[in-house]
Amino acid sequence: MLLQVLQVMTKYPVNQTRRKSNKMFFCFAYPSDLNQAYAFYCARYKDIEWDEFLKIGKSTFMKKFNSMPESEPLYTIIKSRTMNIDELKDKDEKKYWRKLRRINRIPDEYYTSKEILLDLSKKTKETKL
Amino acid sequence: MKYEFKKIDADTTELIYKNKNFTIKRDVGLMRDIQSAVSKAKKKLVFDLAKEGLTKKDLVITKTEGNKTYEDNTNVVALEEEYTNEATMEMFDELCKKFFKLGIAELVIDIGLTEEESELFGMELMSAFTGATSDDEIPSKSN
C-alpha cells in the first residue's frame, strides 16, 4: 500500500495550471526552470543566496511566481507550454508559438515512459501491441 | 491516536507523537527534490543497463506485420516503474532522515505503529511533504 501511495507522489506535478477544460497541465519543471525563477526572484524581490531561495515556502513562492510580468523570459516559456495554439488565427504566430513550445518543452526525463507512451498513442491513435 | 499531523500554515505541518514535535516545511528545495524522483530513476535505469552492455532499445520487442512495425514497450515500462518506486522510497526515506533524524522504518517503530496503521501514516506523511490532499486530482501528462 505504501508503495502505491509513493507511486502517486512521483506523478504529482508540483506546479500546474488549470486550463479552461479543467485539465491539469504540468507546466513547470522545478530542477530545470528553477534557475530562471531564481533570477526573476532576485531581480524583482530580493537579491538572496541560492540556498536561501530554496528555503522559501512553496505557497509564498507560488504567490510571487504568479505575479510574474510578461517581460520575464520564464513567463514566455510557461506560456508556450500552456497556451492553446490552435486558438490563434495568424499562421505565423501559430508557427512561432509551436516552435517555442518545441524548444521549451519539459524534458522527457520528468515523465515516466508509461506517460510518454500514452501521450504518443493518443497522438498517433495506435494502440495495437 | 498515536500521532497527529497539525497544519500550522499553508507550507508548514507539524508531526506530534510521544511528546515529540517535528516541523515539516514545504519549501522550494523540497519540491525540487520530490519532482526529481522520476528523473533520477530513469537515469539510474539507463546507467544500470549500460553496465550490462544494454540499452532501453534492447528491452523493446519489435514485431513486423506487412509494412507496419509495432513496438512492445511493456518491459521498459515495468522495469522503469520498479526503478521509480525504488527511487521514490529512497527519497522518502531521505526526507524522513532530514526532518525526523530517523528513516521511515525507524520512525514507524518509534511511533509504535502496526502494519495497518503505518499505511495511513505513510499517506498522511506523503501529504505533509507534497501538500497534496485527498481532494486533489492526481494529474499526469496522460490526463
PDB file of C-alpha atoms in Angstrom:
ATOM      1  CA  MET A   1       0.000   0.000   0.000  1.00  0.00           C
ATOM      2  CA  LEU A   2       2.764   2.371   0.916  1.00  0.00           C
ATOM      3  CA  LEU A   3       4.343   1.637  -2.413  1.00  0.00           C
ATOM      4  CA  GLN A   4       1.191   2.591  -4.291  1.00  0.00           C
ATOM      5  CA  VAL A   5       0.975   5.838  -2.389  1.00  0.00           C
ATOM      6  CA  LEU A   6       4.526   6.627  -3.327  1.00  0.00           C
ATOM      7  CA  GLN A   7       3.836   5.883  -6.955  1.00  0.00           C
ATOM      8  CA  VAL A   8       1.187   8.552  -6.862  1.00  0.00           C
ATOM      9  CA  MET A   9       3.586  11.002  -5.316  1.00  0.00           C
ATOM     10  CA  THR A  10       6.052  10.785  -8.190  1.00  0.00           C
ATOM     11  CA  LYS A  11       3.276  11.522 -10.654  1.00  0.00           C
ATOM     12  CA  TYR A  12       2.125  14.573  -8.792  1.00  0.00           C
ATOM     13  CA  PRO A  13       3.400  17.686 -10.535  1.00  0.00           C
ATOM     14  CA  VAL A  14       4.358  20.266  -8.000  1.00  0.00           C
ATOM     15  CA  ASN A  15       3.259  23.114 -10.175  1.00  0.00           C
ATOM     16  CA  GLN A  16       0.374  23.126 -12.511  1.00  0.00           C
ATOM     17  CA  THR A  17      -2.084  25.461 -14.016  1.00  0.00           C
ATOM     18  CA  ARG A  18      -5.729  24.754 -14.704  1.00  0.00           C
ATOM     19  CA  ARG A  19      -6.914  25.140 -18.255  1.00  0.00           C
ATOM     20  CA  LYS A  20     -10.454  26.096 -19.215  1.00  0.00           C
ATOM     21  CA  SER A  21     -11.303  22.437 -19.699  1.00  0.00           C
ATOM     22  CA  ASN A  22     -10.272  21.809 -16.088  1.00  0.00           C
ATOM     23  CA  LYS A  23      -7.457  19.575 -17.226  1.00  0.00           C
ATOM     24  CA  MET A  24      -4.370  19.751 -15.086  1.00  0.00           C
ATOM     25  CA  PHE A  25      -1.317  20.636 -17.051  1.00  0.00           C
ATOM     26  CA  PHE A  26       2.249  20.048 -15.998  1.00  0.00           C
ATOM     27  CA  CYS A  27       3.931  23.326 -16.885  1.00  0.00           C
ATOM     28  CA  PHE A  28       6.862  23.871 -14.578  1.00  0.00           C
ATOM     29  CA  ALA A  29       9.779  21.524 -14.038  1.00  0.00           C
ATOM     30  CA  TYR A  30      11.417  22.525 -10.790  1.00  0.00           C
ATOM     31  CA  PRO A  31      15.032  21.483 -11.377  1.00  0.00           C
ATOM     32  CA  SER A  32      15.326  22.896 -14.897  1.00  0.00           C
ATOM     33  CA  ASP A  33      13.202  26.037 -14.546  1.00  0.00           C
ATOM     34  CA  LEU A  34      14.316  26.930 -11.080  1.00  0.00           C
ATOM     35  CA  ASN A  35      17.382  28.869 -12.213  1.00  0.00           C
ATOM     36  CA  GLN A  36      15.149  31.181 -14.250  1.00  0.00           C
ATOM     37  CA  ALA A  37      12.771  31.510 -11.316  1.00  0.00           C
ATOM     38  CA  TYR A  38      15.688  32.363  -9.019  1.00  0.00           C
ATOM     39  CA  ALA A  39      16.904  35.082 -11.411  1.00  0.00           C
ATOM     40  CA  PHE A  40      13.366  36.506 -11.560  1.00  0.00           C
ATOM     41  CA  TYR A  41      13.017  36.441  -7.764  1.00  0.00           C
ATOM     42  CA  CYS A  42      16.348  38.194  -7.202  1.00  0.00           C
ATOM     43  CA  ALA A  43      15.651  40.846  -9.833  1.00  0.00           C
ATOM     44  CA  ARG A  44      12.111  41.619  -8.687  1.00  0.00           C
ATOM     45  CA  TYR A  45      12.015  40.967  -4.955  1.00  0.00           C
ATOM     46  CA  LYS A  46      15.238  40.467  -3.078  1.00  0.00           C
ATOM     47  CA  ASP A  47      18.765  39.517  -4.052  1.00  0.00           C
ATOM     48  CA  ILE A  48      19.314  36.417  -1.948  1.00  0.00           C
ATOM     49  CA  GLU A  49      21.661  33.445  -1.951  1.00  0.00           C
ATOM     50  CA  TRP A  50      20.606  30.270  -3.780  1.00  0.00           C
ATOM     51  CA  ASP A  51      20.373  28.287  -0.528  1.00  0.00           C
ATOM     52  CA  GLU A  52      18.131  30.942   0.956  1.00  0.00           C
ATOM     53  CA  PHE A  53      15.936  30.816  -2.135  1.00  0.00           C
ATOM     54  CA  LEU A  54      15.464  27.053  -1.746  1.00  0.00           C
ATOM     55  CA  LYS A  55      14.115  27.652   1.759  1.00  0.00           C
ATOM     56  CA  ILE A  56      11.244  29.863   0.604  1.00  0.00           C
ATOM     57  CA  GLY A  57       7.878  28.256   1.350  1.00  0.00           C
ATOM     58  CA  LYS A  58       6.038  26.746  -1.598  1.00  0.00           C
ATOM     59  CA  SER A  59       2.930  28.917  -1.311  1.00  0.00           C
ATOM     60  CA  THR A  60       4.958  32.112  -0.802  1.00  0.00           C
ATOM     61  CA  PHE A  61       6.971  31.212  -3.875  1.00  0.00           C
ATOM     62  CA  MET A  62       3.832  30.481  -5.897  1.00  0.00           C
ATOM     63  CA  LYS A  63       2.220  33.784  -4.921  1.00  0.00           C
ATOM     64  CA  LYS A  64       5.247  35.711  -6.163  1.00  0.00           C
ATOM     65  CA  PHE A  65       5.630  33.431  -9.135  1.00  0.00           C
ATOM     66  CA  ASN A  66       2.025  34.079 -10.226  1.00  0.00           C
ATOM     67  CA  SER A  67       2.610  37.824 -10.395  1.00  0.00           C
ATOM     68  CA  MET A  68       5.388  37.413 -12.918  1.00  0.00           C
ATOM     69  CA  PRO A  69       5.347  40.167 -15.584  1.00  0.00           C
ATOM     70  CA  GLU A  70       5.041  39.263 -19.242  1.00  0.00           C
ATOM     71  CA  SER A  71       8.508  40.630 -19.922  1.00  0.00           C
ATOM     72  CA  GLU A  72      10.114  37.769 -17.967  1.00  0.00           C
ATOM     73  CA  PRO A  73      11.679  35.015 -20.109  1.00  0.00           C
ATOM     74  CA  LEU A  74      10.153  32.361 -17.833  1.00  0.00           C
ATOM     75  CA  TYR A  75       6.699  33.832 -18.467  1.00  0.00           C
ATOM     76  CA  THR A  76       7.118  33.198 -22.188  1.00  0.00           C
ATOM     77  CA  ILE A  77       8.471  29.706 -21.532  1.00  0.00           C
ATOM     78  CA  ILE A  78       5.455  28.714 -19.444  1.00  0.00           C
ATOM     79  CA  LYS A  79       3.056  30.444 -21.797  1.00  0.00           C
ATOM     80  CA  SER A  80       4.448  28.447 -24.718  1.00  0.00           C
ATOM     81  CA  ARG A  81       3.827  25.229 -22.775  1.00  0.00           C
ATOM     82  CA  THR A  82       0.303  26.026 -21.684  1.00  0.00           C
ATOM     83  CA  MET A  83      -1.391  28.173 -24.309  1.00  0.00           C
ATOM     84  CA  ASN A  84      -3.852  26.724 -26.780  1.00  0.00           C
ATOM     85  CA  ILE A  85      -2.054  27.364 -30.048  1.00  0.00           C
ATOM     86  CA  ASP A  86      -4.998  26.189 -32.146  1.00  0.00           C
ATOM     87  CA  GLU A  87      -6.997  29.220 -30.978  1.00  0.00           C
ATOM     88  CA  LEU A  88      -4.563  31.566 -32.708  1.00  0.00           C
ATOM     89  CA  LYS A  89      -5.672  32.807 -36.100  1.00  0.00           C
ATOM     90  CA  ASP A  90      -2.439  34.144 -37.510  1.00  0.00           C
ATOM     91  CA  LYS A  91      -0.418  31.413 -39.228  1.00  0.00           C
ATOM     92  CA  ASP A  92       2.961  32.980 -38.488  1.00  0.00           C
ATOM     93  CA  GLU A  93       2.039  33.421 -34.865  1.00  0.00           C
ATOM     94  CA  LYS A  94       0.996  29.775 -34.661  1.00  0.00           C
ATOM     95  CA  LYS A  95       4.288  28.759 -36.222  1.00  0.00           C
ATOM     96  CA  TYR A  96       6.206  30.940 -33.769  1.00  0.00           C
ATOM     97  CA  TRP A  97       4.490  29.511 -30.676  1.00  0.00           C
ATOM     98  CA  ARG A  98       4.764  25.932 -31.934  1.00  0.00           C
ATOM     99  CA  LYS A  99       8.481  26.486 -32.338  1.00  0.00           C
ATOM    100  CA  LEU A 100       8.726  27.939 -28.847  1.00  0.00           C
ATOM    101  CA  ARG A 101       6.739  25.029 -27.414  1.00  0.00           C
ATOM    102  CA  ARG A 102       9.139  22.585 -29.059  1.00  0.00           C
ATOM    103  CA  ILE A 103      12.170  24.447 -27.704  1.00  0.00           C
ATOM    104  CA  ASN A 104      10.761  24.909 -24.190  1.00  0.00           C
ATOM    105  CA  ARG A 105       9.112  21.539 -23.708  1.00  0.00           C
ATOM    106  CA  ILE A 106       9.691  19.881 -20.371  1.00  0.00           C
ATOM    107  CA  PRO A 107      12.311  17.172 -20.884  1.00  0.00           C
ATOM    108  CA  ASP A 108      11.018  13.610 -21.113  1.00  0.00           C
ATOM    109  CA  GLU A 109      13.121  12.650 -18.100  1.00  0.00           C
ATOM    110  CA  TYR A 110      10.439  14.189 -15.859  1.00  0.00           C
ATOM    111  CA  TYR A 111       7.785  11.875 -17.259  1.00  0.00           C
ATOM    112  CA  THR A 112       7.654   8.122 -16.900  1.00  0.00           C
ATOM    113  CA  SER A 113       7.845   6.060 -20.103  1.00  0.00           C
ATOM    114  CA  LYS A 114       4.261   4.985 -19.453  1.00  0.00           C
ATOM    115  CA  GLU A 115       3.078   8.600 -19.603  1.00  0.00           C
ATOM    116  CA  ILE A 116       5.135   9.303 -22.703  1.00  0.00           C
ATOM    117  CA  LEU A 117       3.820   6.204 -24.476  1.00  0.00           C
ATOM    118  CA  LEU A 118       0.234   7.013 -23.542  1.00  0.00           C
ATOM    119  CA  ASP A 119       0.667  10.502 -24.910  1.00  0.00           C
ATOM    120  CA  LEU A 120       2.225   9.113 -28.053  1.00  0.00           C
ATOM    121  CA  SER A 121      -0.530   6.549 -28.562  1.00  0.00           C
ATOM    122  CA  LYS A 122      -3.142   9.302 -28.272  1.00  0.00           C
ATOM    123  CA  LYS A 123      -1.365  11.379 -30.873  1.00  0.00           C
ATOM    124  CA  THR A 124      -0.844   8.534 -33.338  1.00  0.00           C
ATOM    125  CA  LYS A 125      -4.078   6.733 -32.419  1.00  0.00           C
ATOM    126  CA  GLU A 126      -2.126   3.483 -32.497  1.00  0.00           C
ATOM    127  CA  THR A 127      -2.980   1.098 -29.725  1.00  0.00           C
ATOM    128  CA  LYS A 128      -2.154  -2.289 -31.218  1.00  0.00           C
ATOM    129  CA  LEU A 129       0.606  -4.179 -29.333  1.00  0.00           C
TER     130      LEU A 129
ATOM    131  CA  MET B   1      -4.261   8.453  18.157  1.00  0.00           C
ATOM    132  CA  LYS B   2      -0.587   7.678  18.434  1.00  0.00           C
ATOM    133  CA  TYR B   3       0.417  10.667  16.318  1.00  0.00           C
ATOM    134  CA  GLU B   4      -1.004  13.896  14.959  1.00  0.00           C
ATOM    135  CA  PHE B   5      -0.332  15.988  11.881  1.00  0.00           C
ATOM    136  CA  LYS B   6      -1.057  19.587  12.766  1.00  0.00           C
ATOM    137  CA  LYS B   7      -1.276  22.157   9.996  1.00  0.00           C
ATOM    138  CA  ILE B   8       0.469  25.337  11.095  1.00  0.00           C
ATOM    139  CA  ASP B   9       0.207  27.351   7.874  1.00  0.00           C
ATOM    140  CA  ALA B  10      -0.011  26.782   4.117  1.00  0.00           C
ATOM    141  CA  ASP B  11       3.558  25.489   3.986  1.00  0.00           C
ATOM    142  CA  THR B  12       4.134  24.067   7.437  1.00  0.00           C
ATOM    143  CA  THR B  13       2.860  20.925   9.117  1.00  0.00           C
ATOM    144  CA  GLU B  14       3.865  19.538  12.479  1.00  0.00           C
ATOM    145  CA  LEU B  15       4.159  15.879  13.351  1.00  0.00           C
ATOM    146  CA  ILE B  16       3.461  15.314  17.012  1.00  0.00           C
ATOM    147  CA  TYR B  17       3.892  11.978  18.808  1.00  0.00           C
ATOM    148  CA  LYS B  18       5.016  10.882  22.276  1.00  0.00           C
ATOM    149  CA  ASN B  19       5.663  14.490  23.289  1.00  0.00           C
ATOM    150  CA  LYS B  20       7.952  14.847  20.280  1.00  0.00           C
ATOM    151  CA  ASN B  21       7.439  17.646  17.853  1.00  0.00           C
ATOM    152  CA  PHE B  22       8.796  17.870  14.284  1.00  0.00           C
ATOM    153  CA  THR B  23       8.223  20.647  11.764  1.00  0.00           C
ATOM    154  CA  ILE B  24       7.849  19.827   8.089  1.00  0.00           C
ATOM    155  CA  LYS B  25       8.232  22.835   5.835  1.00  0.00           C
ATOM    156  CA  ARG B  26       7.303  22.513   2.190  1.00  0.00           C
ATOM    157  CA  ASP B  27       9.877  24.783   0.614  1.00  0.00           C
ATOM    158  CA  VAL B  28      11.199  25.209  -2.907  1.00  0.00           C
ATOM    159  CA  GLY B  29      14.143  22.863  -2.231  1.00  0.00           C
ATOM    160  CA  LEU B  30      11.821  20.086  -1.030  1.00  0.00           C
ATOM    161  CA  MET B  31       9.582  20.440  -4.076  1.00  0.00           C
ATOM    162  CA  ARG B  32      12.625  20.262  -6.331  1.00  0.00           C
ATOM    163  CA  ASP B  33      13.749  17.032  -4.653  1.00  0.00           C
ATOM    164  CA  ILE B  34      10.307  15.456  -4.947  1.00  0.00           C
ATOM    165  CA  GLN B  35       9.983  16.295  -8.595  1.00  0.00           C
ATOM    166  CA  SER B  36      13.405  14.817  -9.368  1.00  0.00           C
ATOM    167  CA  ALA B  37      12.470  11.254  -8.368  1.00  0.00           C
ATOM    168  CA  VAL B  38      11.339  10.102 -11.825  1.00  0.00           C
ATOM    169  CA  SER B  39      14.315  11.720 -13.486  1.00  0.00           C
ATOM    170  CA  LYS B  40      16.747  10.066 -11.056  1.00  0.00           C
ATOM    171  CA  ALA B  41      15.111   6.671 -11.568  1.00  0.00           C
ATOM    172  CA  LYS B  42      15.292   6.956 -15.346  1.00  0.00           C
ATOM    173  CA  LYS B  43      18.944   7.921 -15.247  1.00  0.00           C
ATOM    174  CA  LYS B  44      19.774   5.047 -12.895  1.00  0.00           C
ATOM    175  CA  LEU B  45      17.988   2.608 -15.191  1.00  0.00           C
ATOM    176  CA  VAL B  46      19.988   3.788 -18.200  1.00  0.00           C
ATOM    177  CA  PHE B  47      23.286   3.558 -16.287  1.00  0.00           C
ATOM    178  CA  ASP B  48      22.475   0.085 -14.939  1.00  0.00           C
ATOM    179  CA  LEU B  49      21.557  -1.147 -18.399  1.00  0.00           C
ATOM    180  CA  ALA B  50      24.768   0.330 -19.794  1.00  0.00           C
ATOM    181  CA  LYS B  51      26.758  -1.655 -17.216  1.00  0.00           C
ATOM    182  CA  GLU B  52      25.197  -4.804 -18.670  1.00  0.00           C
ATOM    183  CA  GLY B  53      26.036  -3.618 -22.166  1.00  0.00           C
ATOM    184  CA  LEU B  54      22.363  -2.982 -22.925  1.00  0.00           C
ATOM    185  CA  THR B  55      20.192  -0.033 -23.875  1.00  0.00           C
ATOM    186  CA  LYS B  56      16.467   0.572 -23.367  1.00  0.00           C
ATOM    187  CA  LYS B  57      16.004  -0.407 -27.005  1.00  0.00           C
ATOM    188  CA  ASP B  58      17.149  -3.945 -26.178  1.00  0.00           C
ATOM    189  CA  LEU B  59      14.111  -4.310 -23.907  1.00  0.00           C
ATOM    190  CA  VAL B  60      11.686  -3.356 -26.658  1.00  0.00           C
ATOM    191  CA  ILE B  61      10.046  -6.240 -28.534  1.00  0.00           C
ATOM    192  CA  THR B  62       9.606  -5.389 -32.199  1.00  0.00           C
ATOM    193  CA  LYS B  63       7.056  -7.111 -34.389  1.00  0.00           C
ATOM    194  CA  THR B  64       6.585  -6.530 -38.115  1.00  0.00           C
ATOM    195  CA  GLU B  65       3.237  -7.019 -39.825  1.00  0.00           C
ATOM    196  CA  GLY B  66       3.424  -6.238 -43.518  1.00  0.00           C
ATOM    197  CA  ASN B  67       4.639  -2.679 -43.893  1.00  0.00           C
ATOM    198  CA  LYS B  68       3.987  -1.813 -40.264  1.00  0.00           C
ATOM    199  CA  THR B  69       6.372  -2.286 -37.350  1.00  0.00           C
ATOM    200  CA  TYR B  70       4.984  -2.485 -33.835  1.00  0.00           C
ATOM    201  CA  GLU B  71       6.974  -1.918 -30.680  1.00  0.00           C
ATOM    202  CA  ASP B  72       6.054  -3.514 -27.371  1.00  0.00           C
ATOM    203  CA  ASN B  73       7.422  -1.371 -24.529  1.00  0.00           C
ATOM    204  CA  THR B  74       5.966  -3.439 -21.682  1.00  0.00           C
ATOM    205  CA  ASN B  75       9.393  -4.436 -20.377  1.00  0.00           C
ATOM    206  CA  VAL B  76      10.665  -0.859 -20.380  1.00  0.00           C
ATOM    207  CA  VAL B  77       7.566   0.416 -18.573  1.00  0.00           C
ATOM    208  CA  ALA B  78       7.650  -2.372 -15.968  1.00  0.00           C
ATOM    209  CA  LEU B  79      11.357  -2.006 -15.260  1.00  0.00           C
ATOM    210  CA  GLU B  80      11.126   1.761 -15.103  1.00  0.00           C
ATOM    211  CA  GLU B  81       8.224   1.522 -12.678  1.00  0.00           C
ATOM    212  CA  GLU B  82      10.376  -0.627 -10.399  1.00  0.00           C
ATOM    213  CA  TYR B  83      13.187   1.915 -10.549  1.00  0.00           C
ATOM    214  CA  THR B  84      10.778   4.800  -9.937  1.00  0.00           C
ATOM    215  CA  ASN B  85       9.337   3.060  -6.895  1.00  0.00           C
ATOM    216  CA  GLU B  86      12.802   2.385  -5.564  1.00  0.00           C
ATOM    217  CA  ALA B  87      13.944   5.983  -6.165  1.00  0.00           C
ATOM    218  CA  THR B  88      10.784   7.302  -4.518  1.00  0.00           C
ATOM    219  CA  MET B  89      11.260   5.055  -1.498  1.00  0.00           C
ATOM    220  CA  GLU B  90      14.859   6.240  -1.192  1.00  0.00           C
ATOM    221  CA  MET B  91      13.786   9.857  -1.491  1.00  0.00           C
ATOM    222  CA  PHE B  92      11.019   9.371   1.037  1.00  0.00           C
ATOM    223  CA  ASP B  93      13.486   7.767   3.432  1.00  0.00           C
ATOM    224  CA  GLU B  94      15.970  10.604   2.950  1.00  0.00           C
ATOM    225  CA  LEU B  95      13.260  13.169   3.653  1.00  0.00           C
ATOM    226  CA  CYS B  96      12.356  11.352   6.864  1.00  0.00           C
ATOM    227  CA  LYS B  97      16.013  11.375   7.912  1.00  0.00           C
ATOM    228  CA  LYS B  98      16.227  15.083   7.097  1.00  0.00           C
ATOM    229  CA  PHE B  99      13.130  16.045   9.088  1.00  0.00           C
ATOM    230  CA  PHE B 100      12.994  13.431  11.854  1.00  0.00           C
ATOM    231  CA  LYS B 101      16.594  12.138  12.021  1.00  0.00           C
ATOM    232  CA  LEU B 102      15.089   8.678  11.503  1.00  0.00           C
ATOM    233  CA  GLY B 103      14.425   6.579   8.405  1.00  0.00           C
ATOM    234  CA  ILE B 104      10.805   5.750   7.576  1.00  0.00           C
ATOM    235  CA  ALA B 105      11.019   2.242   9.093  1.00  0.00           C
ATOM    236  CA  GLU B 106      12.623   3.542  12.317  1.00  0.00           C
ATOM    237  CA  LEU B 107      10.036   6.322  12.502  1.00  0.00           C
ATOM    238  CA  VAL B 108       7.145   3.856  12.273  1.00  0.00           C
ATOM    239  CA  ILE B 109       8.724   1.764  15.055  1.00  0.00           C
ATOM    240  CA  ASP B 110       9.420   4.844  17.162  1.00  0.00           C
ATOM    241  CA  ILE B 111       5.773   5.918  16.979  1.00  0.00           C
ATOM    242  CA  GLY B 112       4.743   2.341  17.689  1.00  0.00           C
ATOM    243  CA  LEU B 113       2.508   1.804  14.679  1.00  0.00           C
ATOM    244  CA  THR B 114       1.132  -1.511  13.479  1.00  0.00           C
ATOM    245  CA  GLU B 115       1.415  -2.517   9.842  1.00  0.00           C
ATOM    246  CA  GLU B 116      -2.122  -1.325   9.113  1.00  0.00           C
ATOM    247  CA  GLU B 117      -1.628   1.967  10.919  1.00  0.00           C
ATOM    248  CA  SER B 118       1.628   2.585   9.067  1.00  0.00           C
ATOM    249  CA  GLU B 119      -0.221   2.575   5.721  1.00  0.00           C
ATOM    250  CA  LEU B 120      -2.407   5.504   6.739  1.00  0.00           C
ATOM    251  CA  PHE B 121       0.565   7.190   8.368  1.00  0.00           C
ATOM    252  CA  GLY B 122       2.523   6.857   5.107  1.00  0.00           C
ATOM    253  CA  MET B 123      -0.270   8.556   3.192  1.00  0.00           C
ATOM    254  CA  GLU B 124      -0.561  11.377   5.682  1.00  0.00           C
ATOM    255  CA  LEU B 125       3.190  11.850   5.767  1.00  0.00           C
ATOM    256  CA  MET B 126       3.293  11.997   1.989  1.00  0.00           C
ATOM    257  CA  SER B 127       0.584  14.675   2.025  1.00  0.00           C
ATOM    258  CA  ALA B 128       2.633  16.618   4.566  1.00  0.00           C
ATOM    259  CA  PHE B 129       5.635  16.515   2.239  1.00  0.00           C
ATOM    260  CA  THR B 130       3.828  17.329  -1.005  1.00  0.00           C
ATOM    261  CA  GLY B 131       0.997  19.477   0.307  1.00  0.00           C
ATOM    262  CA  ALA B 132      -1.439  17.373  -1.717  1.00  0.00           C
ATOM    263  CA  THR B 133      -4.784  16.451  -0.190  1.00  0.00           C
ATOM    264  CA  SER B 134      -7.118  13.568  -0.957  1.00  0.00           C
ATOM    265  CA  ASP B 135      -9.404  16.042  -2.764  1.00  0.00           C
ATOM    266  CA  ASP B 136      -6.690  16.859  -5.254  1.00  0.00           C
ATOM    267  CA  GLU B 137      -6.842  15.376  -8.674  1.00  0.00           C
ATOM    268  CA  ILE B 138      -3.809  13.279  -9.396  1.00  0.00           C
ATOM    269  CA  PRO B 139      -2.716  14.698 -12.691  1.00  0.00           C
ATOM    270  CA  SER B 140      -0.234  13.323 -15.109  1.00  0.00           C
ATOM    271  CA  LYS B 141       0.742  14.053 -18.648  1.00  0.00           C
ATOM    272  CA  SER B 142      -1.756  11.462 -19.797  1.00  0.00           C
ATOM    273  CA  ASN B 143      -4.847  13.249 -18.476  1.00  0.00           C
TER     274      ASN B 143
END
